[in-house]
mmCIF file of C-alpha atoms in Angstrom:
data_model
loop_
_atom_site.group_PDB
_atom_site.id
_atom_site.type_symbol
_atom_site.label_atom_id
_atom_site.label_comp_id
_atom_site.label_asym_id
_atom_site.label_seq_id
_atom_site.Cartn_x
_atom_site.Cartn_y
_atom_site.Cartn_z
ATOM 1 C CA MET A 1 -32.287 41.311 7.568
ATOM 2 C CA ASN A 2 -28.846 41.920 9.095
ATOM 3 C CA HIS A 3 -29.095 38.573 10.911
ATOM 4 C CA VAL A 4 -29.766 36.725 7.653
ATOM 5 C CA PHE A 5 -26.825 38.451 5.945
ATOM 6 C CA PHE A 6 -24.556 37.621 8.904
ATOM 7 C CA ALA A 7 -25.626 33.939 8.879
ATOM 8 C CA ILE A 8 -25.018 33.665 5.129
ATOM 9 C CA ALA A 9 -21.606 35.315 5.513
ATOM 10 C CA ILE A 10 -20.603 32.779 8.179
ATOM 11 C CA VAL A 11 -21.696 29.813 6.056
ATOM 12 C CA VAL A 12 -19.860 31.161 3.000
ATOM 13 C CA ALA A 13 -16.704 31.740 5.073
ATOM 14 C CA LEU A 14 -16.644 28.162 6.390
ATOM 15 C CA PRO A 15 -14.373 25.766 4.513
ATOM 16 C CA ALA A 16 -16.250 23.551 2.059
ATOM 17 C CA PHE A 17 -14.751 20.274 3.258
ATOM 18 C CA GLY A 18 -16.556 16.960 3.457
ATOM 19 C CA ALA A 19 -17.649 15.396 6.686
ATOM 20 C CA LEU A 20 -15.346 12.871 8.296
ATOM 21 C CA ASP A 21 -16.704 9.885 6.394
ATOM 22 C CA ILE A 22 -15.763 6.927 4.268
ATOM 23 C CA LYS A 23 -17.795 6.334 1.114
ATOM 24 C CA ASP A 24 -20.577 8.603 2.461
ATOM 25 C CA ILE A 25 -20.875 6.666 5.748
ATOM 26 C CA LYS A 26 -20.588 9.210 8.542
ATOM 27 C CA LEU A 27 -20.496 8.803 12.287
ATOM 28 C CA GLY A 28 -24.069 8.186 13.438
ATOM 29 C CA ALA A 29 -25.038 6.120 10.351
ATOM 30 C CA LYS A 30 -27.101 2.955 10.918
ATOM 31 C CA GLU A 31 -25.907 -0.625 10.393
ATOM 32 C CA HIS A 32 -28.227 -1.048 7.394
ATOM 33 C CA ASP A 33 -26.515 1.994 5.792
ATOM 34 C CA VAL A 34 -23.126 0.325 6.276
ATOM 35 C CA LYS A 35 -24.410 -2.902 4.716
ATOM 36 C CA ARG A 36 -25.982 -1.010 1.790
ATOM 37 C CA HIS A 37 -22.726 0.856 0.979
ATOM 38 C CA PHE A 38 -20.482 -2.114 1.840
ATOM 39 C CA PRO A 39 -22.402 -5.271 0.826
ATOM 40 C CA SER A 40 -19.471 -7.556 1.640
ATOM 41 C CA ALA A 41 -19.163 -6.211 5.213
ATOM 42 C CA ASN A 42 -19.312 -8.872 7.901
ATOM 43 C CA CYS A 43 -21.230 -7.538 10.928
ATOM 44 C CA LYS A 44 -21.232 -9.220 14.327
ATOM 45 C CA ALA A 45 -21.325 -8.554 18.053
ATOM 46 C CA LEU A 46 -18.095 -7.431 19.712
ATOM 47 C CA GLN A 47 -16.213 -10.250 21.399
ATOM 48 C CA TRP A 48 -15.615 -8.105 24.482
ATOM 49 C CA GLU A 49 -17.754 -5.775 26.575
ATOM 50 C CA SER A 50 -17.275 -2.066 25.943
ATOM 51 C CA LYS A 51 -19.174 1.146 26.616
ATOM 52 C CA ALA A 52 -17.899 2.462 23.272
ATOM 53 C CA ALA A 53 -19.486 -0.137 20.958
ATOM 54 C CA ASP A 54 -21.505 -3.340 20.925
ATOM 55 C CA ARG A 55 -21.111 -4.421 17.249
ATOM 56 C CA ARG A 56 -18.553 -4.220 14.487
ATOM 57 C CA CYS A 57 -18.701 -4.482 10.702
ATOM 58 C CA ASP A 58 -15.526 -5.428 8.802
ATOM 59 C CA ASP A 59 -14.831 -5.034 5.092
ATOM 60 C CA SER A 60 -11.520 -6.069 3.614
ATOM 61 C CA ARG A 61 -11.460 -4.510 0.160
ATOM 62 C CA VAL A 62 -12.512 -0.878 -0.085
ATOM 63 C CA SER A 63 -11.057 1.798 -2.343
ATOM 64 C CA LEU A 64 -10.546 5.173 -0.686
ATOM 65 C CA GLY A 65 -9.068 7.838 -2.933
ATOM 66 C CA GLY A 66 -7.691 5.092 -5.179
ATOM 67 C CA VAL A 67 -5.996 3.331 -2.255
ATOM 68 C CA GLU A 68 -7.126 -0.148 -1.220
ATOM 69 C CA VAL A 69 -7.996 -0.086 2.488
ATOM 70 C CA GLN A 70 -9.598 -2.324 5.077
ATOM 71 C CA VAL A 71 -12.268 -0.729 7.248
ATOM 72 C CA THR A 72 -13.922 -1.687 10.512
ATOM 73 C CA PHE A 73 -17.034 0.168 11.647
ATOM 74 C CA TYR A 74 -17.824 0.173 15.369
ATOM 75 C CA LEU A 75 -21.508 0.565 16.266
ATOM 76 C CA ARG A 76 -23.319 1.233 19.518
ATOM 77 C CA LYS A 77 -27.112 1.025 19.672
ATOM 78 C CA ASP A 78 -27.240 0.754 15.854
ATOM 79 C CA ALA A 79 -25.191 3.914 15.228
ATOM 80 C CA VAL A 80 -21.631 4.142 13.889
ATOM 81 C CA GLU A 81 -19.473 5.474 16.726
ATOM 82 C CA ALA A 82 -16.125 5.096 14.944
ATOM 83 C CA PHE A 83 -14.397 3.517 12.007
ATOM 84 C CA ASP A 84 -10.835 2.332 11.638
ATOM 85 C CA VAL A 85 -9.161 2.441 8.227
ATOM 86 C CA ARG A 86 -6.009 0.341 7.684
ATOM 87 C CA PHE A 87 -3.794 0.609 4.620
ATOM 88 C CA ASP A 88 -0.336 -0.130 3.234
ATOM 89 C CA THR A 89 2.175 2.468 4.450
ATOM 90 C CA LYS A 90 3.581 2.716 0.884
ATOM 91 C CA GLU A 91 0.286 4.460 -0.002
ATOM 92 C CA LEU A 92 0.589 7.073 2.791
ATOM 93 C CA ASP A 93 1.305 10.112 0.601
ATOM 94 C CA ARG A 94 -1.433 9.201 -1.877
ATOM 95 C CA LEU A 95 -4.044 8.656 0.858
ATOM 96 C CA VAL A 96 -3.057 11.785 2.795
ATOM 97 C CA GLY A 97 -3.348 13.810 -0.423
ATOM 98 C CA PHE A 98 -6.872 12.473 -0.923
ATOM 99 C CA LEU A 99 -7.808 13.136 2.719
ATOM 100 C CA LYS A 100 -6.541 16.717 2.491
ATOM 101 C CA SER A 101 -8.659 17.296 -0.618
ATOM 102 C CA ARG A 102 -11.678 15.724 1.142
ATOM 103 C CA TYR A 103 -11.313 16.976 4.748
ATOM 104 C CA GLY A 104 -9.062 20.018 4.251
ATOM 105 C CA ALA A 105 -5.676 20.605 5.826
ATOM 106 C CA PRO A 106 -5.163 18.736 9.092
ATOM 107 C CA GLN A 107 -5.047 20.774 12.309
ATOM 108 C CA THR A 108 -1.735 19.089 13.089
ATOM 109 C CA GLU A 109 0.652 17.161 10.880
ATOM 110 C CA THR A 110 4.030 15.907 12.058
ATOM 111 C CA ARG A 111 6.868 13.640 10.982
ATOM 112 C CA ASP A 112 9.031 12.701 13.922
ATOM 113 C CA THR A 113 12.047 10.531 14.525
ATOM 114 C CA ILE A 114 11.887 8.538 17.733
ATOM 115 C CA GLU A 115 15.237 7.339 18.991
ATOM 116 C CA ARG A 116 15.778 4.995 21.914
ATOM 117 C CA LYS A 117 19.106 3.848 23.183
ATOM 118 C CA GLY A 118 20.069 0.524 21.631
ATOM 119 C CA GLU A 119 17.214 0.575 19.081
ATOM 120 C CA LYS A 120 16.954 1.652 15.473
ATOM 121 C CA ALA A 121 15.362 5.096 15.042
ATOM 122 C CA ARG A 122 11.676 5.033 14.016
ATOM 123 C CA GLN A 123 10.020 7.501 11.661
ATOM 124 C CA VAL A 124 6.428 8.382 12.626
ATOM 125 C CA TYR A 125 3.885 10.396 10.657
ATOM 126 C CA LYS A 126 0.778 11.700 12.415
ATOM 127 C CA ALA A 127 -2.094 13.897 11.202
ATOM 128 C CA LEU A 128 -5.195 15.093 13.027
ATOM 129 C CA TRP A 129 -8.407 16.446 11.525
ATOM 130 C CA GLU A 130 -11.127 17.756 13.839
ATOM 131 C CA GLN A 131 -14.654 18.883 13.068
ATOM 132 C CA GLY A 132 -16.570 19.720 16.231
ATOM 133 C CA LYS A 133 -16.474 16.652 18.488
ATOM 134 C CA GLU A 134 -15.412 14.361 15.641
ATOM 135 C CA ARG A 135 -11.775 13.615 14.913
ATOM 136 C CA ALA A 136 -9.692 11.610 12.473
ATOM 137 C CA VAL A 137 -6.236 10.555 13.650
ATOM 138 C CA LEU A 138 -3.911 9.024 11.077
ATOM 139 C CA THR A 139 -0.716 7.412 12.337
ATOM 140 C CA ALA A 140 1.992 5.588 10.437
ATOM 141 C CA GLN A 141 5.302 4.130 11.554
ATOM 142 C CA LEU A 142 7.065 4.516 8.238
ATOM 143 C CA GLU A 143 9.153 1.342 8.579
ATOM 144 C CA LYS A 144 6.052 -0.769 9.311
ATOM 145 C CA ARG A 145 3.894 -2.316 6.586
ATOM 146 C CA ARG A 146 0.459 -1.136 7.822
ATOM 147 C CA ALA A 147 -0.801 2.286 8.895
ATOM 148 C CA SER A 148 -4.210 3.332 10.205
ATOM 149 C CA MET A 149 -6.661 6.157 10.656
ATOM 150 C CA LEU A 150 -9.295 6.152 13.394
ATOM 151 C CA VAL A 151 -12.329 8.380 12.909
ATOM 152 C CA SER A 152 -14.350 8.769 16.111
ATOM 153 C CA ARG A 153 -16.115 11.132 18.461
ATOM 154 C CA GLY A 154 -16.218 11.564 22.199
ATOM 155 C CA ASP A 155 -14.064 9.243 24.289
ATOM 156 C CA PHE A 156 -14.293 6.252 21.934
ATOM 157 C CA GLU A 157 -10.539 5.756 21.754
ATOM 158 C CA GLU A 158 -10.202 5.527 25.547
ATOM 159 C CA GLU A 159 -13.301 3.355 26.036
ATOM 160 C CA ILE A 160 -13.151 0.760 23.264
ATOM 161 C CA TYR A 161 -10.599 -1.540 24.913
ATOM 162 C CA ARG A 162 -11.039 -0.478 28.542
ATOM 163 C CA VAL A 163 -11.193 -3.531 30.791
ATOM 164 C CA ARG A 164 -14.421 -3.683 32.802
#
C-alpha cells in the first residue's frame, strides 16, 4: 500500500506539462499520423544520406499558439525523429508565451548580445526545454526575420547534416 501511495505522490508532484509536440504529433509518431494531422504536408525522401532521418514532411501554413509557422518533420524508419518549426521573429514573445504554457518554463532561457570587432552587435534569444531524452531548442537572432525551434531526441542535431 505504501508503494502505491508513493507512486501516486510522485505522479501528482510532476508538472502537468504537455509532451514536446506540435498539434498532437510527438516524436515517434508515424508518417500517416503526420499526414492525417497535416493534410497539406508534402512528404518525400531526404535528398542526402543521413543516419538521423530518411524522409521529411514539410507544411508551410500551420498555426501554433496563434502564430503562423512552417514545420518540417524528419522521419527515420517511419517514425518522427525531429521537427523544425520556423516563424517570424516578430512573433517570438507570443510563441514563447504559448510554449511556456504548453511545455512549462524552459530549463534555460537567455538573451545575449554578441559583439565582434567591426560588426554590429547581435541580439540572440535562446530557450531550452528538456523532457527525458527529448529537447526543444528555440533560437532567434532578434535582428533577423526568421527564428526556429528544433524538437528532437538523441544525437539528431549532430547527425542530420553530417557528411558521410
